[in-house]
Amino acid sequence: MIAQNWESKAKIARDILEKSIKKEWLLPQEKLPSKDRLNVLSVAKESGILSDAELLITETDATGLVEKMGVGEWTAEQVLIAFTKRATIGHQLLNFATEFMFDEALEEAKRLDAIYQKTGKVVGPLHGVPISVKEMVHFKDRICHTAYVSWIDRVEKEDALMIRNLKAAGALFHVRTNEPQTVMHLDCNNNIYGRSLNPHNLNLTPGGSSGGEGASLGFKCAAIGIGSDIGGSIRAPAAFCGVYGLRPTMLRNPWKGVSLAGDGQESIRCTLGPLTNSLRDIDLFQKAVLDQEPWEEETNLVPIPWREVKTPKDLTVGIMWNDGVVQTHPPIKRALNHAEQRLKSAGVKTVDWQPFKHEQGGEVTKSLLFPDGGTCIREALEASGEPAMPLSEFALNYAKHLDIRENWELNVKRDWFRDMSHKLMKERGVDVILCPTYVGAAAEHETAHYWLYTSIWNLFDQPGVVFPCGFNVDPALDPADDKFQPLNDIDATEQKKYAPERYTDAPLAYQLIGKHFRDEELVANAKYLESIISA
Amino acid sequence: MIAQNWESKAKIARDILEKSIKKEWLLPQEKLPSKDRLNVLSVAKESGILSDAELLITETDATGLVEKMGVGEWTAEQVLIAFTKRATIGHQLLNFATEFMFDEALEEAKRLDAIYQKTGKVVGPLHGVPISVKEMVHFKDRICHTAYVSWIDRVEKEDALMIRNLKAAGALFHVRTNEPQTVMHLDCNNNIYGRSLNPHNLNLTPGGSSGGEGASLGFKCAAIGIGSDIGGSIRAPAAFCGVYGLRPTMLRNPWKGVSLAGDGQESIRCTLGPLTNSLRDIDLFQKAVLDQEPWEEETNLVPIPWREVKTPKDLTVGIMWNDGVVQTHPPIKRALNHAEQRLKSAGVKTVDWQPFKHEQGGEVTKSLLFPDGGTCIREALEASGEPAMPLSEFALNYAKHLDIRENWELNVKRDWFRDMSHKLMKERGVDVILCPTYVGAAAEHETAHYWLYTSIWNLFDQPGVVFPCGFNVDPALDPADDKFQPLNDIDATEQKKYAPERYTDAPLAYQLIGKHFRDEELVANAKYLESIISA
């Protein structure tokens, strides 16, 4: 009985998605890529559904789009249609969407165009920019379920504060995106919509938990995406899908109006942040949001605007080759080698960064993510009877019920880690840490187990930007390491997951870590370093 | 056996105090005020121990002292000696000190004077300013026990960050001050040193928990004092002793290096803040501390410097006559009436402020202050076997053990209160709320039970400044209210505590509440309002 119930409830959400798809923009059966084709990045171009102008629009970053709309070259309607067409195809290939909102967005686009025609001015810094949004973020009068079947009856009364801030800046919202069950996988699969795929290689996950966003930006279904990150959920999908992402310092971006099991957990906070197709778009996004002063409504936020900063002249980059616990796959080493060489050639000072107790930090992180013993999540699953997926069980396996005082002791430890890490960066004279985002370039479905390359920075609360290297896994350059010496069992297991042919075309990316609350400096430094490394 | 142990351990701390007192500055037996004299404010003047110059020095605020030292009129040594003399007499009368640190401070004063002589410049914004410090704040190589007998063996390895910040600004530390058992009384009594007294009326408490600081500033034993506040512990002593105090927004001032039972509790955070003898000294103090960028070491802090602000031209003052739960004693009403009349005459807009659900907020506060069921405090008491005092039992009576999820739910409620209170101030167009600090002008010993006039603003995390009205309880003007209509039992009990003759000479004060994170605006507004109300 329960089994039937949850399945019929899941169908409600799937029906909403199904009805929201514009059928005329779907690829006809005969144009679908062949079953053995893994890299589908160019299918939009080949489809004939987008005009050349529309293809150009979708390959333009948000900053570029606003420029073009600002001089009247493109209209918001035209931009919206181009991205929604691409998103429709993208969904057909990657299963990344949970709901299209085209009609509402079109109405808004027309309103923006009318204002532009009248005034000759854009309404705000994100005028007409189509943004995809992780499903867990509220939209007024729409269901928000966070991938829990049992929550499919929750209709939200109000847009999330982030959405209202972005609407005030002129943004459009055309599609909501998929997330894994519990939103605690670096993968993207659930009992409602099933699995989302990576556009670079369908055998790979787009990452998670903002996996739908990774796929969306990777296939250029939106100019900007909104993800959330409590342990890597923006950065992993950005890296896996070859796009840009920012996990800001906690309490900078608005959070109000996001559904997450375990509201009120404050030891390690989840944050919203952007996925983009350029670093300058991260600046554009952050400035547009914080200029709305979200702290005037969500008083927990720190009232610091997005500051303008200059890149320091004598930048020192710490390169963290691995975290001392689990070593990386060969392509990641190649990517870091490439960066080091480029930086040295350009005269940028680099030093090797010795990781600071990541294993111990990882233990604290695991405890602090589920101090309720995972009961909030379990209850949300059990309320419908939907089965827990293997990666949910894997994450919940960390969950140990703490009492209040154990939680307090871990808060003190967490603060010690934060202070020490900040101190070490200063003592070592390191401005930013360049490091892997994950053990590999991406992960095969259901195999992403090792979070620590991203989650450690949530514990330390240091902001992180992901940017692509500009090249991909290449079996000719990235053979498996025959002489690999594992540090421990997990290291051995993770390295065994590597074989070059499994990761063909997976994009390579860097994670750049900045100092606590120095998000602006981090993004400025990332721009500078990208211009050297990925040029 | 245990009883003997705790008493001998308590004696260790008392011996340290005893040895630290400069006997030559004590009042001789024959000069001690008579037993029936309750107001001892002028004893320093009458003592003959301080010269006229020294009296003048001790009646000068910190800003004035630095000005005088900056032009070479007074030396740091002279200033230190003047305040330490006065503090010695003050301690004799009020039992407010836990340890004098004159010798160390004198050495530092001489160093400052030598630098000044050489350079003609002060070393920092607090050059030579003698500061008294609540005992719970760490000093290197000195015991820190937070009034727990069992902690008397804890010798600290490092000065608290606040102390290091202030030393860098040129401050001197000549005396540490008393606090109540558990530091959770609005009173000041413990098993180690006993009870501190109010210089305006020895039958009254100086307040708490920073009661030693209240007495210190009230008797002008220091130019600035450092207290801590989680529920009123800076504001109550400031009000009871007729001085100024700031409870800043959480996470602005450094906290690292303060001993408190229950480290890691973050739902309502304790903060350090200044007690002073003028409002401009609050600005001086805050700017001096935050200019040291304490967030570079204690990364939890919000990196916002102490901003320069202007008083808004069209200030609207909300007057909260009472909190809707417990009405105030007649002198408090007179003080608020006085303020309203003065403000109206000066053309400042006032409106009546309807309190926002203080009773419900109070319930949340109580739960969040002791979610461990008070076990941290109980263990600290039981470790020595010292008896719990009545006001400790009273506070611990609130303590209810919560599980993690109950704590999370209350965090969500707390945020709702914060957001709503901020929203209401904006909707009502109110810049600051002028309100009572306590149900009465002060409290008789062991009778301060009602915290909600201060603790509600800790829950809402709105900064609060206390400033004196400039007049005191006057039996002729403040008769008991024969027609008093209690709202409830607690209201009746609290009102019964009032009889004018019990509170003679108790100073009257205002609490001014600002918006979350708008500490600078609050202090600027307080200056402006004080110039109108208390002139």
PDB file of C-alpha atoms in Angstrom, chain A residues 256 262-267 269 295-304 371-372 375-376 379 401-405 407-409 411-412 414-415 418-419 422 426 516-518, chain B residues 256 262-267 269 295-304 371-372 375-376 379 401-405 407-409 411-412 414-415 418-419 422 426 516-518:
ATOM      1  CA  LYS A 256      15.456  32.277   3.497  1.00  0.00           C
ATOM      2  CA  GLY A 262      17.134  19.844   9.571  1.00  0.00           C
ATOM      3  CA  ASP A 263      16.289  23.549   9.618  1.00  0.00           C
ATOM      4  CA  GLY A 264      17.995  25.305  12.491  1.00  0.00           C
ATOM      5  CA  GLN A 265      21.229  23.315  12.218  1.00  0.00           C
ATOM      6  CA  GLU A 266      23.857  26.037  12.414  1.00  0.00           C
ATOM      7  CA  SER A 267      27.142  24.255  13.076  1.00  0.00           C
ATOM      8  CA  ARG A 269      25.493  26.121   7.331  1.00  0.00           C
ATOM      9  CA  TRP A 295      20.186  41.254   5.410  1.00  0.00           C
ATOM     10  CA  GLU A 296      17.404  43.797   5.805  1.00  0.00           C
ATOM     11  CA  GLU A 297      14.952  40.883   5.708  1.00  0.00           C
ATOM     12  CA  GLU A 298      17.051  37.877   6.759  1.00  0.00           C
ATOM     13  CA  THR A 299      18.779  39.387   9.751  1.00  0.00           C
ATOM     14  CA  ASN A 300      21.134  36.457  10.270  1.00  0.00           C
ATOM     15  CA  LEU A 301      23.093  37.555   7.218  1.00  0.00           C
ATOM     16  CA  VAL A 302      26.186  39.632   7.565  1.00  0.00           C
ATOM     17  CA  PRO A 303      25.591  43.124   6.164  1.00  0.00           C
ATOM     18  CA  ILE A 304      28.622  43.278   3.906  1.00  0.00           C
ATOM     19  CA  PRO A 371      24.150  15.488  14.810  1.00  0.00           C
ATOM     20  CA  ASP A 372      20.474  14.479  14.952  1.00  0.00           C
ATOM     21  CA  THR A 375      16.584  11.422  11.953  1.00  0.00           C
ATOM     22  CA  CYS A 376      15.284  14.489  10.089  1.00  0.00           C
ATOM     23  CA  GLU A 379      11.649  10.821   8.756  1.00  0.00           C
ATOM     24  CA  HIS A 401      23.219  11.087  17.352  1.00  0.00           C
ATOM     25  CA  LEU A 402      24.974  13.711  19.491  1.00  0.00           C
ATOM     26  CA  ASP A 403      23.723  15.331  22.629  1.00  0.00           C
ATOM     27  CA  ILE A 404      23.836  19.097  22.947  1.00  0.00           C
ATOM     28  CA  ARG A 405      27.152  19.137  24.773  1.00  0.00           C
ATOM     29  CA  ASN A 407      27.652  19.275  19.568  1.00  0.00           C
ATOM     30  CA  TRP A 408      29.060  22.231  21.534  1.00  0.00           C
ATOM     31  CA  GLU A 409      32.437  20.559  21.857  1.00  0.00           C
ATOM     32  CA  ASN A 411      31.600  23.642  17.524  1.00  0.00           C
ATOM     33  CA  VAL A 412      34.654  24.610  19.558  1.00  0.00           C
ATOM     34  CA  ARG A 414      35.381  23.635  14.300  1.00  0.00           C
ATOM     35  CA  ASP A 415      36.292  27.158  15.384  1.00  0.00           C
ATOM     36  CA  ARG A 418      38.864  27.789  11.187  1.00  0.00           C
ATOM     37  CA  ASP A 419      41.232  29.949  13.186  1.00  0.00           C
ATOM     38  CA  HIS A 422      43.322  31.240   8.540  1.00  0.00           C
ATOM     39  CA  LYS A 426      48.820  34.213   6.829  1.00  0.00           C
ATOM     40  CA  HIS A 516      37.236  33.466   5.189  1.00  0.00           C
ATOM     41  CA  PHE A 517      34.999  36.423   4.219  1.00  0.00           C
ATOM     42  CA  ARG A 518      37.378  37.396   1.408  1.00  0.00           C
TER      43      ARG A 518
ATOM     44  CA  LYS B 256      38.403  34.463  22.383  1.00  0.00           C
ATOM     45  CA  GLY B 262      29.068  25.812  28.054  1.00  0.00           C
ATOM     46  CA  ASP B 263      31.590  26.793  25.401  1.00  0.00           C
ATOM     47  CA  GLY B 264      30.274  26.105  21.941  1.00  0.00           C
ATOM     48  CA  GLN B 265      26.719  27.174  22.719  1.00  0.00           C
ATOM     49  CA  GLU B 266      25.865  29.406  19.778  1.00  0.00           C
ATOM     50  CA  SER B 267      22.114  29.861  19.853  1.00  0.00           C
ATOM     51  CA  ARG B 269      26.008  34.193  22.153  1.00  0.00           C
ATOM     52  CA  TRP B 295      38.515  38.851  13.029  1.00  0.00           C
ATOM     53  CA  GLU B 296      41.964  38.134  11.647  1.00  0.00           C
ATOM     54  CA  GLU B 297      42.514  35.857  14.628  1.00  0.00           C
ATOM     55  CA  GLU B 298      38.997  34.924  15.760  1.00  0.00           C
ATOM     56  CA  THR B 299      37.500  34.070  12.413  1.00  0.00           C
ATOM     57  CA  ASN B 300      33.950  33.726  13.722  1.00  0.00           C
ATOM     58  CA  LEU B 301      33.773  37.488  14.067  1.00  0.00           C
ATOM     59  CA  VAL B 302      32.184  39.596  11.412  1.00  0.00           C
ATOM     60  CA  PRO B 303      34.821  41.735   9.675  1.00  0.00           C
ATOM     61  CA  ILE B 304      33.051  45.055   9.988  1.00  0.00           C
ATOM     62  CA  PRO B 371      19.662  23.622  26.467  1.00  0.00           C
ATOM     63  CA  ASP B 372      22.097  21.260  28.203  1.00  0.00           C
ATOM     64  CA  THR B 375      24.597  20.434  33.355  1.00  0.00           C
ATOM     65  CA  CYS B 376      27.736  22.391  32.411  1.00  0.00           C
ATOM     66  CA  GLU B 379      29.236  20.164  37.024  1.00  0.00           C
ATOM     67  CA  HIS B 401      17.479  19.494  28.668  1.00  0.00           C
ATOM     68  CA  LEU B 402      16.769  19.730  24.939  1.00  0.00           C
ATOM     69  CA  ASP B 403      17.725  17.304  22.241  1.00  0.00           C
ATOM     70  CA  ILE B 404      19.430  18.579  19.115  1.00  0.00           C
ATOM     71  CA  ARG B 405      16.228  18.853  17.140  1.00  0.00           C
ATOM     72  CA  ASN B 407      17.358  23.175  19.852  1.00  0.00           C
ATOM     73  CA  TRP B 408      17.163  23.515  16.054  1.00  0.00           C
ATOM     74  CA  GLU B 409      13.446  24.313  16.213  1.00  0.00           C
ATOM     75  CA  ASN B 411      16.914  28.441  16.537  1.00  0.00           C
ATOM     76  CA  VAL B 412      14.333  28.788  13.783  1.00  0.00           C
ATOM     77  CA  ARG B 414      14.729  32.833  17.333  1.00  0.00           C
ATOM     78  CA  ASP B 415      15.450  33.830  13.744  1.00  0.00           C
ATOM     79  CA  ARG B 418      14.857  38.617  14.914  1.00  0.00           C
ATOM     80  CA  ASP B 419      13.449  39.092  11.455  1.00  0.00           C
ATOM     81  CA  HIS B 422      13.706  44.230  12.521  1.00  0.00           C
ATOM     82  CA  LYS B 426      11.200  49.501   9.682  1.00  0.00           C
ATOM     83  CA  HIS B 516      20.729  44.615  14.422  1.00  0.00           C
ATOM     84  CA  PHE B 517      24.304  45.385  13.312  1.00  0.00           C
ATOM     85  CA  ARG B 518      23.648  49.137  13.499  1.00  0.00           C
TER      86      ARG B 518
END
